Coordinates of C-alpha atoms (C1' of nucleotides) in Angstrom, one line a residue:
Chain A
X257 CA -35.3 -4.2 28.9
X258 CA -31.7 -4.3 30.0
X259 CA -32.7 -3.5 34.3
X260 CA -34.6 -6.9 35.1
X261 CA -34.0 -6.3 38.7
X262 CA -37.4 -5.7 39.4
X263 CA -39.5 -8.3 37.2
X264 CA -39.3 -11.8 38.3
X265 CA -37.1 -13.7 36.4
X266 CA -39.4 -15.8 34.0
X267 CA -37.3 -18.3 32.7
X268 CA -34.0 -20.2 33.6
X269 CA -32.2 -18.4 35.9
X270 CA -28.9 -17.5 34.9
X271 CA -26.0 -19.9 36.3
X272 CA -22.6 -17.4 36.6
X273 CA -22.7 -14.3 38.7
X274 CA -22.3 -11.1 35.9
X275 CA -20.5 -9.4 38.4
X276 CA -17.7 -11.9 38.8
X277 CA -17.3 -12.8 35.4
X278 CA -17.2 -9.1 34.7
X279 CA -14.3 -8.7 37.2
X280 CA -12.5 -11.7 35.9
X281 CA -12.7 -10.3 32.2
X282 CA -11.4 -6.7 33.3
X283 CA -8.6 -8.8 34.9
X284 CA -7.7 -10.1 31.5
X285 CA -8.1 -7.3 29.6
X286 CA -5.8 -5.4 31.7
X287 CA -3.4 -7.7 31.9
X288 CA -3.5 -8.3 27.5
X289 CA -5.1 -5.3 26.2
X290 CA -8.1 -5.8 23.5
X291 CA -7.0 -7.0 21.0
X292 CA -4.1 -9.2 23.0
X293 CA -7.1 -10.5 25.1
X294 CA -9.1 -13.2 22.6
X295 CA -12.0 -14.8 23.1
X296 CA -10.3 -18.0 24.4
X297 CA -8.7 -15.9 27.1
X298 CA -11.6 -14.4 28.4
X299 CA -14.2 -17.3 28.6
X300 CA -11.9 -19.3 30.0
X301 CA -11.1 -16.6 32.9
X302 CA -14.9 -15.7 32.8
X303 CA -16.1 -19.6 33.6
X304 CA -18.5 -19.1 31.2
X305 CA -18.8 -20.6 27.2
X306 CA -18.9 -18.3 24.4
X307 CA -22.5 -18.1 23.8
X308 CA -23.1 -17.2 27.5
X309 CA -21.1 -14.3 27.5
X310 CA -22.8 -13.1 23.9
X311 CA -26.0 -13.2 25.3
X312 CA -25.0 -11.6 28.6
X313 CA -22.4 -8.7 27.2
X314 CA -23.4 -8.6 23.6
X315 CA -20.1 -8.9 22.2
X316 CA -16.4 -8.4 22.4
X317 CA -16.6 -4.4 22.2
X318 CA -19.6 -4.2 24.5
X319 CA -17.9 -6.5 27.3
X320 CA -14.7 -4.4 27.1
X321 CA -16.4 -0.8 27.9
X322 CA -18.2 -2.7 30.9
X323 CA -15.1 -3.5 32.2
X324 CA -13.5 -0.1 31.7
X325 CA -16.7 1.1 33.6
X326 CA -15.9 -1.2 36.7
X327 CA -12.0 -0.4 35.9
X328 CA -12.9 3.5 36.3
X329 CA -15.3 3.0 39.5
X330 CA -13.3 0.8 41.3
X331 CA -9.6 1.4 40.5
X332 CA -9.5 5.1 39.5
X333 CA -12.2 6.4 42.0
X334 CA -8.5 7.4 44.0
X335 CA -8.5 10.1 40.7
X336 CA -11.9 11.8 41.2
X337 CA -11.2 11.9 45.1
X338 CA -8.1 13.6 44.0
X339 CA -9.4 16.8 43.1
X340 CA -11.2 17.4 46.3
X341 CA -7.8 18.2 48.0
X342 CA -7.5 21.5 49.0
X343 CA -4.9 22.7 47.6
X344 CA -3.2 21.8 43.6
X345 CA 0.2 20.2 45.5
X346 CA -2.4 18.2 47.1
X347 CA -4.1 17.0 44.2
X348 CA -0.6 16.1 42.4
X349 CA 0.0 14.5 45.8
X350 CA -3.0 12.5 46.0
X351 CA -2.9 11.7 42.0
X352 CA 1.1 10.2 42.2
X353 CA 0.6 8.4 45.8
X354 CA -2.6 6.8 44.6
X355 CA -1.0 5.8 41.1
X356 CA 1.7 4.1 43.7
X357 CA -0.4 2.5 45.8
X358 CA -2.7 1.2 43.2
X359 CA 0.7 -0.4 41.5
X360 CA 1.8 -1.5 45.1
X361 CA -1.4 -3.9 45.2
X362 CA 0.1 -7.4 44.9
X363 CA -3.1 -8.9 43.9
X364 CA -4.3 -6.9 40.5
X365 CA -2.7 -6.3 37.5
X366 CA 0.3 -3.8 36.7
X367 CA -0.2 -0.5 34.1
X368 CA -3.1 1.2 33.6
X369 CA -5.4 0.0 31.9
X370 CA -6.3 2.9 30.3
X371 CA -2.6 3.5 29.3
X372 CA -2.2 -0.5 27.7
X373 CA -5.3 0.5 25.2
X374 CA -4.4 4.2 23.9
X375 CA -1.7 3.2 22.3
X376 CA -1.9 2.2 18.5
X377 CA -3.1 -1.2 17.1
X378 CA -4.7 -3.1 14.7
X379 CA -7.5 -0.9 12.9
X380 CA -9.9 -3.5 14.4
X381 CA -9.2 -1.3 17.5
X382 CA -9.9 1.9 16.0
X383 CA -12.8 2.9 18.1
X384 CA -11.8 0.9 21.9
X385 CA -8.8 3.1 21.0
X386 CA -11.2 6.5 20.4
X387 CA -13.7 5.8 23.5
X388 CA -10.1 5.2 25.6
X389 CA -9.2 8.3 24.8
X390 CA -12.4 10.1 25.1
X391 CA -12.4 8.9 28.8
X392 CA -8.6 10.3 29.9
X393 CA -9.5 13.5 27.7
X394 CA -12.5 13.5 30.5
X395 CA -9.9 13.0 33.3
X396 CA -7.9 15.7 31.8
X397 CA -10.1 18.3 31.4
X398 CA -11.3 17.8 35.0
X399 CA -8.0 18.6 35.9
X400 CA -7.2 21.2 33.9
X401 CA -10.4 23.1 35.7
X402 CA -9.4 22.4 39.0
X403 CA -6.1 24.0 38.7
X404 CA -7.5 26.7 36.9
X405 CA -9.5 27.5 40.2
X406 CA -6.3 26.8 42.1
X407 CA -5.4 30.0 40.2
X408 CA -8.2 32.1 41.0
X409 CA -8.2 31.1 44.8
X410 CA -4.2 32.1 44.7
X411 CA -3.2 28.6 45.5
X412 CA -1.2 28.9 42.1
X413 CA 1.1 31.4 40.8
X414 CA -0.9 33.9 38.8
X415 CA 1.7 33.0 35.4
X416 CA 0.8 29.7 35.6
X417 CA 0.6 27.7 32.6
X418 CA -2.5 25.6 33.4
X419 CA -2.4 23.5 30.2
X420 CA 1.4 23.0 30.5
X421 CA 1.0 21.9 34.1
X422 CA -1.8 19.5 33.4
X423 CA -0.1 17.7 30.3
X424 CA 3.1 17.6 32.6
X425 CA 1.4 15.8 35.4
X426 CA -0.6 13.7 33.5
X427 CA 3.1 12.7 31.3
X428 CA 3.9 11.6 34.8
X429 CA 0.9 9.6 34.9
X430 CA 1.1 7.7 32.1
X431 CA 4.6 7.4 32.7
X432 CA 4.4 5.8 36.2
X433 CA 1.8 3.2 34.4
X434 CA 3.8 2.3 31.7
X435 CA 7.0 1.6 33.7
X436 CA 5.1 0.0 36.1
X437 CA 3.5 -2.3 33.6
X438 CA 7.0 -2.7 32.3
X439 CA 8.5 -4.4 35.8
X440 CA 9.9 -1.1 37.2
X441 CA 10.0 -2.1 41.1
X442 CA 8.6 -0.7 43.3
X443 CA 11.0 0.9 45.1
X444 CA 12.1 2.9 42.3
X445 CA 8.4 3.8 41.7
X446 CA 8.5 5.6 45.1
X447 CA 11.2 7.2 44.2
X448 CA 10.2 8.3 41.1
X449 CA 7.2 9.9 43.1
X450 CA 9.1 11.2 45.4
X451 CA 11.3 13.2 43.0
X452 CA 7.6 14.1 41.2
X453 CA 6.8 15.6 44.4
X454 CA 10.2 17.5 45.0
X455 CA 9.8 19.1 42.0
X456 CA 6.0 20.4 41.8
X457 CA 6.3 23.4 41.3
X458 CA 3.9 25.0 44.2
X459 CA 3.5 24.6 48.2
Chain B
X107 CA 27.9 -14.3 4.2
X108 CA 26.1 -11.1 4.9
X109 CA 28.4 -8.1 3.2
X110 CA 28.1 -9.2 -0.6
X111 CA 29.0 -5.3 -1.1
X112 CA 32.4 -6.4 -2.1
X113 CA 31.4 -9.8 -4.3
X114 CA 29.2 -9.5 -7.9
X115 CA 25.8 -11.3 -7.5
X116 CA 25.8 -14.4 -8.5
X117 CA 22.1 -14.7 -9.2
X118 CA 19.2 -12.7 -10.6
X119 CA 19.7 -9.4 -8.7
X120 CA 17.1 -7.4 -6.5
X121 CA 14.7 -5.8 -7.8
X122 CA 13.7 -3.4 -4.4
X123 CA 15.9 -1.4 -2.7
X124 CA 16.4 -3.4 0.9
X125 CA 17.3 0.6 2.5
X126 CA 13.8 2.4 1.0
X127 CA 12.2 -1.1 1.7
X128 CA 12.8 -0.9 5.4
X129 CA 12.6 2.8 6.0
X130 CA 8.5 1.9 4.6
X131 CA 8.4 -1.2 7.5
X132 CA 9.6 0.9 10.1
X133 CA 6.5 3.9 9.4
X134 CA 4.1 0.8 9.1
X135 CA 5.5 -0.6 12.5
X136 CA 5.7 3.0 13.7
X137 CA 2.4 3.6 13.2
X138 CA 0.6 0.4 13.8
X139 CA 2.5 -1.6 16.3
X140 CA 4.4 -5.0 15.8
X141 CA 1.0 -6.8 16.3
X142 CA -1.1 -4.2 14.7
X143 CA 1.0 -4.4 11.5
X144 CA 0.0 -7.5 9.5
X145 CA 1.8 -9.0 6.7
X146 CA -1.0 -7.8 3.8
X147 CA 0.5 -4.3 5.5
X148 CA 4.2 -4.5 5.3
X149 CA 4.2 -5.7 2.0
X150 CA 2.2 -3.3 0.6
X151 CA 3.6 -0.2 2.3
X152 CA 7.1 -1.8 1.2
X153 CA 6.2 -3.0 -2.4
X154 CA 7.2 -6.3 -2.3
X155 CA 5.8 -9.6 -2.5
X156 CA 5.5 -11.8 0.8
X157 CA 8.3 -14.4 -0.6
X158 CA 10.8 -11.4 -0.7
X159 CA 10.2 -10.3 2.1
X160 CA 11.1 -13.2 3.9
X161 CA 14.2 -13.8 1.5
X162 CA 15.3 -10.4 1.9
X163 CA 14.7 -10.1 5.7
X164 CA 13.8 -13.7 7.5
X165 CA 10.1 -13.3 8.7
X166 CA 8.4 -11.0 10.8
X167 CA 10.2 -10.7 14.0
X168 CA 13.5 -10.5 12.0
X169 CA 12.2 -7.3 10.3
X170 CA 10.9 -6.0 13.3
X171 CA 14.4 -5.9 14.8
X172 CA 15.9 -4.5 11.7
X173 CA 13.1 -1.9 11.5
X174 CA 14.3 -1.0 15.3
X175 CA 17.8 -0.6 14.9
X176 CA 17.0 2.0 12.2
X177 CA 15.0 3.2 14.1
X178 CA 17.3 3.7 16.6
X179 CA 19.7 4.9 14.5
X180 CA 18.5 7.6 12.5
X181 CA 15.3 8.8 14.9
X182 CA 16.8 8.2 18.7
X183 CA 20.6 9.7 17.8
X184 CA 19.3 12.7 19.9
X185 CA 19.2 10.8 22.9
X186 CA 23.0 9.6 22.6
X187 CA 23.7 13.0 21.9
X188 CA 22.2 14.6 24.9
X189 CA 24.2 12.7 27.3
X190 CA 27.2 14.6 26.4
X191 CA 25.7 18.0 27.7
X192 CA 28.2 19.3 30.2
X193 CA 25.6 19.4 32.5
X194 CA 22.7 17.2 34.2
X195 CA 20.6 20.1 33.8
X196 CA 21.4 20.3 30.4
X197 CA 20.7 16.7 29.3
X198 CA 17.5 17.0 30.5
X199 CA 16.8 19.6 28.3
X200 CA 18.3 18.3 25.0
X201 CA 16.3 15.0 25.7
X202 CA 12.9 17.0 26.1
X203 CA 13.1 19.6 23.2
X204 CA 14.5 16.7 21.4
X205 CA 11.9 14.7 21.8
X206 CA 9.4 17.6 20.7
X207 CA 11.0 18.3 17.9
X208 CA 10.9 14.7 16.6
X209 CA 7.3 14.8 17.5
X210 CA 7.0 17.8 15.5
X211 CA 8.2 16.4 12.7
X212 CA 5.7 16.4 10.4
X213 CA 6.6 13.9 8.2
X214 CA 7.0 11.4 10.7
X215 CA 5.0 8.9 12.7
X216 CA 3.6 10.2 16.3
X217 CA 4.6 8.5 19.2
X218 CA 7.6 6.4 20.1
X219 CA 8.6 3.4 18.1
X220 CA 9.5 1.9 21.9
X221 CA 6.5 2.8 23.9
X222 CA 4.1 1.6 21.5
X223 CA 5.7 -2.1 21.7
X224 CA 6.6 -2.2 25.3
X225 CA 2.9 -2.2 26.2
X226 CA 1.2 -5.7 27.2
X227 CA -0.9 -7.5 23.8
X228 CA -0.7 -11.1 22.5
X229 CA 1.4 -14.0 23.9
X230 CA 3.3 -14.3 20.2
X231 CA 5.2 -10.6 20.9
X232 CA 6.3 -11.7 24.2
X233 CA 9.7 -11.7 22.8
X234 CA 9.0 -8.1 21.1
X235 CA 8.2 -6.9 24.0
X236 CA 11.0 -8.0 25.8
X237 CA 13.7 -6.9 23.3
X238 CA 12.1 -3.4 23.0
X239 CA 12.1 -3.2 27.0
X240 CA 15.8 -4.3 27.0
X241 CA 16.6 -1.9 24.5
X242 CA 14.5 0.2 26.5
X243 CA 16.6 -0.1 29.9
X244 CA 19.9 -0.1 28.2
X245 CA 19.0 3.8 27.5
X246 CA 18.1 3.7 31.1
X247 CA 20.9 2.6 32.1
X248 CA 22.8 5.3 30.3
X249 CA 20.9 8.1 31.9
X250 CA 21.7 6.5 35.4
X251 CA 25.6 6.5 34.7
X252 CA 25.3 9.9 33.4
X253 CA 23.7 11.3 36.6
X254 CA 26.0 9.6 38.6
X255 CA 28.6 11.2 36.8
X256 CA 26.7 14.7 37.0
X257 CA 26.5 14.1 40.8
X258 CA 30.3 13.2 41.6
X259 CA 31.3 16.5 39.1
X260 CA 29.1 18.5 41.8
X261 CA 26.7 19.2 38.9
X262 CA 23.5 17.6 41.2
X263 CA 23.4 17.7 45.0
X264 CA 24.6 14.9 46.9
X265 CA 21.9 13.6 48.0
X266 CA 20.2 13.6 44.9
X267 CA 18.5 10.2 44.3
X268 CA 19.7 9.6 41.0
X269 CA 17.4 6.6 40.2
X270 CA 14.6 8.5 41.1
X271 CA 15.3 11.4 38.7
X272 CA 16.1 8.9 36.1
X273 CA 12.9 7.1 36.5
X274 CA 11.2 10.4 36.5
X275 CA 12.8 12.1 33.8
X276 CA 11.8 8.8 31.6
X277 CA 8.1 8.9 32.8
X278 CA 8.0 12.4 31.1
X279 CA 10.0 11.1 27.7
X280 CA 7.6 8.6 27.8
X281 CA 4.7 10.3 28.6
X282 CA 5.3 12.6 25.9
X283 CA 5.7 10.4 23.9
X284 CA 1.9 8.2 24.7
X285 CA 0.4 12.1 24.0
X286 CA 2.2 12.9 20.9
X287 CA 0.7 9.4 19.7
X288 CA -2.6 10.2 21.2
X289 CA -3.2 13.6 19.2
X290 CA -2.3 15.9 21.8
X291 CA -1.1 19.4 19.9
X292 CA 2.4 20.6 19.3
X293 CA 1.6 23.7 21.6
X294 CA 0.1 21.3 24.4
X295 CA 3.1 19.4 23.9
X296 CA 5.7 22.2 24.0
X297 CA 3.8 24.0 27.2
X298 CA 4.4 20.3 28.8
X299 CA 7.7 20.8 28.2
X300 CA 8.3 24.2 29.2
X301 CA 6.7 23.3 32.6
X302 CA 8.9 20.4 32.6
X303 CA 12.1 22.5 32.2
X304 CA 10.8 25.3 35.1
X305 CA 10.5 22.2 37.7
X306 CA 13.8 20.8 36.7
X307 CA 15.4 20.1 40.6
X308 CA 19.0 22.0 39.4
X309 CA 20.8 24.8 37.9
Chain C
dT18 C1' 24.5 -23.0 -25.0
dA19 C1' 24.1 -25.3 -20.6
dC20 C1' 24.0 -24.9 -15.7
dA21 C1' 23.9 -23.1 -11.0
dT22 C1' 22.1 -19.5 -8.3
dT23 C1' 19.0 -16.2 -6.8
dA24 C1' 14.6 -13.4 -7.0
dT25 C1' 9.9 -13.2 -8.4
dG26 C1' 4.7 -13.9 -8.5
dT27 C1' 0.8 -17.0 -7.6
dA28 C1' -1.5 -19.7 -5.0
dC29 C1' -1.9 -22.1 -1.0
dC30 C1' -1.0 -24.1 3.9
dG31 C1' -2.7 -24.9 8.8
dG32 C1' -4.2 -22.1 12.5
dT33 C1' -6.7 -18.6 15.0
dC34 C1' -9.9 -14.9 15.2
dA35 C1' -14.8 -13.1 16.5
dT36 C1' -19.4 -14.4 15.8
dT37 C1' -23.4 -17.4 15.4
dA38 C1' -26.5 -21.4 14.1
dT39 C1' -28.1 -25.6 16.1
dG40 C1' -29.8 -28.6 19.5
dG41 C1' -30.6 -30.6 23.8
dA42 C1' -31.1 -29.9 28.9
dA43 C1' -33.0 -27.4 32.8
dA44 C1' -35.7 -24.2 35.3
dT45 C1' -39.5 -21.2 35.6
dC46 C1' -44.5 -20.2 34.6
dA47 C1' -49.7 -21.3 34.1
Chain D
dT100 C1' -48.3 -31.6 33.0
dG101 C1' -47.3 -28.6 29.2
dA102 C1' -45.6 -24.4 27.5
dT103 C1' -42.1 -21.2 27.5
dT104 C1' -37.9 -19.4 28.2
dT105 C1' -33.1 -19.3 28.9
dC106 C1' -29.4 -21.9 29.7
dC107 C1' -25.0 -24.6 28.0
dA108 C1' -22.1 -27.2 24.7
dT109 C1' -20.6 -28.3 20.1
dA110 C1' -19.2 -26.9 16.0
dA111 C1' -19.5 -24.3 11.8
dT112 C1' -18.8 -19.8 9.4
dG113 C1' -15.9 -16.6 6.8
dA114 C1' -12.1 -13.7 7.3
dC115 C1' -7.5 -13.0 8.3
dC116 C1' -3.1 -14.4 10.3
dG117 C1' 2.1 -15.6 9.5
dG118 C1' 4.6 -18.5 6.7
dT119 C1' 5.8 -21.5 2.2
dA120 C1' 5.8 -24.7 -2.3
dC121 C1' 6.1 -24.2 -6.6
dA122 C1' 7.2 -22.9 -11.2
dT123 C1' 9.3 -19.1 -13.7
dA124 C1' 12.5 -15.3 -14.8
dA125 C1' 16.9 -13.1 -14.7
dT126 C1' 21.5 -13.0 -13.7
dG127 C1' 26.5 -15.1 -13.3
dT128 C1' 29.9 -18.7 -14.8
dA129 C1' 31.8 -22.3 -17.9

DNA sequence: TACATTATGTACCGGTCATTATGGAAATCA
DNA sequence: TGATTTCCATAATGACCGGTACATAATGTA
């Protein structure tokens, strides 16, 4: 039904490239949020007319968690490589350096993306709000293991407080996004990092 | 024009209490978000009618500010208070425990007032979002003089980068504040701080 | 009592929202 | 060619948005 890849196309062929328009309407919805984002918005970026982009996405909701799909693969594929660093500095390295660079790139959006939609809005929201969160509770937990291997393999002191130490780092995270989506330069981003990295509390 | 305290009304007098009515707009915009918050909402949670509302406190926007001074006022005195610690080390630490404790308040709202409405939505809270994010670097601000201070007293090293350990020290306020208002548990939250404290960069 | 002033409740305004029904044009198939 | 399928464009739907006329009620003053 939905993978047509293989069947011959049997009747008009579609005129807009689903890929692009995608990547246009994640640019919009991370720029405005859902609910900021309106239907206006996003056709317009998209090049396409409303009914186009029903029958292509299905509707508002359904477009959005495309986009956070392509959001997580493309932007925050820096994250999963993250925890292959050897060591738990490393992956705090790797996690606030990417964060950086990713808000150093002149030609996308600032914030997080993820960040802009957990936070509380109209109860039309209620459940981009809950998948959003579902997805960094993901992140989370994937971090909260690795460290917790980084204390079996010795890389962390045994007293460590794994939960404490992942709700601190990602703090930092969602920190770093929200003053970068707030017009904190860049400079002082780095610097922000570099104190992060000062501070972390292992080799 | 604007303190009648000291003149008798002249015409039929008030039915609401103006005090009890804001402290009810500022859990509805605590909770909701400027843009989140409709009308149908504020007047309801307040228990007034629409026209006295805007009689009583201009329209939307002008309640919003109002809500956010009181806000400010009552909820954020913490934060004014911290900066008089006699040390860097121990303004950190008023401004973390007293932000858990607000946050574990449990007659309160979760989440920051501020970092709800600094993030990106609709065009028509542009100028929300600026006045928050003023308000917002004014506290900043504060922190930066403070450090500066703590660094000429001999309280932080020389070389400390002071905006970086502002910046950072306001990525954790506000990241605890985006998990507080994202359901993450008083425990979680005070392990976050505790690991916070431990990396603290002096005496 | 008469008047000015202020607050109140009802009912409504124009505008925008997401979503969809309708209809015609265009591209594939047999 | 004819049939089928999917496209695009226009515009309508019902709901909700922030903001207001309007008439009425309650106070002060004269």
């Amino acid at each position: 039904m939905e993978i047509t890849a293989c069947h011959v196309a049997k009747g008009r062929p579609r005129e807009f490239d689903t890929d692009s328009a995608l990547t246009a309407a994640l640019r919009v919805f991370w720029t405005k949020g859902y609910e900021g984002a309106s239907l206006s918005d996003l056709t317009e970026a998209m090049g396409i007319t409303r009914p186009s982009l029903y029958a292509a996405f299905g509707n508002k909701e359904a477009l959005f968690k495309k986009t956070l799909d392509l959001y997580q693969r493309e932007k925050l594929d820096y994250m999963g490589k993250a925890l292959d660093a050897p060591t738990a500095r490393g992956v705090a390295e790797r996690l606030l350096t990417g964060a950086l660079e990713m808000q150093m790139s002149s030609c996308d959006p600032k914030g997080c993306m993820g960040v802009i939609n957990s936070v509380a809005c109209g109860t039309e929201a209620e459940s981009i709000r809950a998948e959003v969160l579902q997805r960094g509770a993901l992140v989370k937990q994937g971090l909260i293991d690795r460290f917790e291997r980084a204390k079996t393999e010795g890389d962390l002191p045994g007293d460590t407080d794994v939960i404490g130490l992942t709700a601190y780092l990602t703090a930092l995270l969602q920190g770093i996004a929200l003053q970068a989506g707030s017009g904190t330069s860049c400079t002082d981003l780095k610097a922000l990092i570099d104190t992060s990295l000062s501070c972390w509390p292992s080799k």
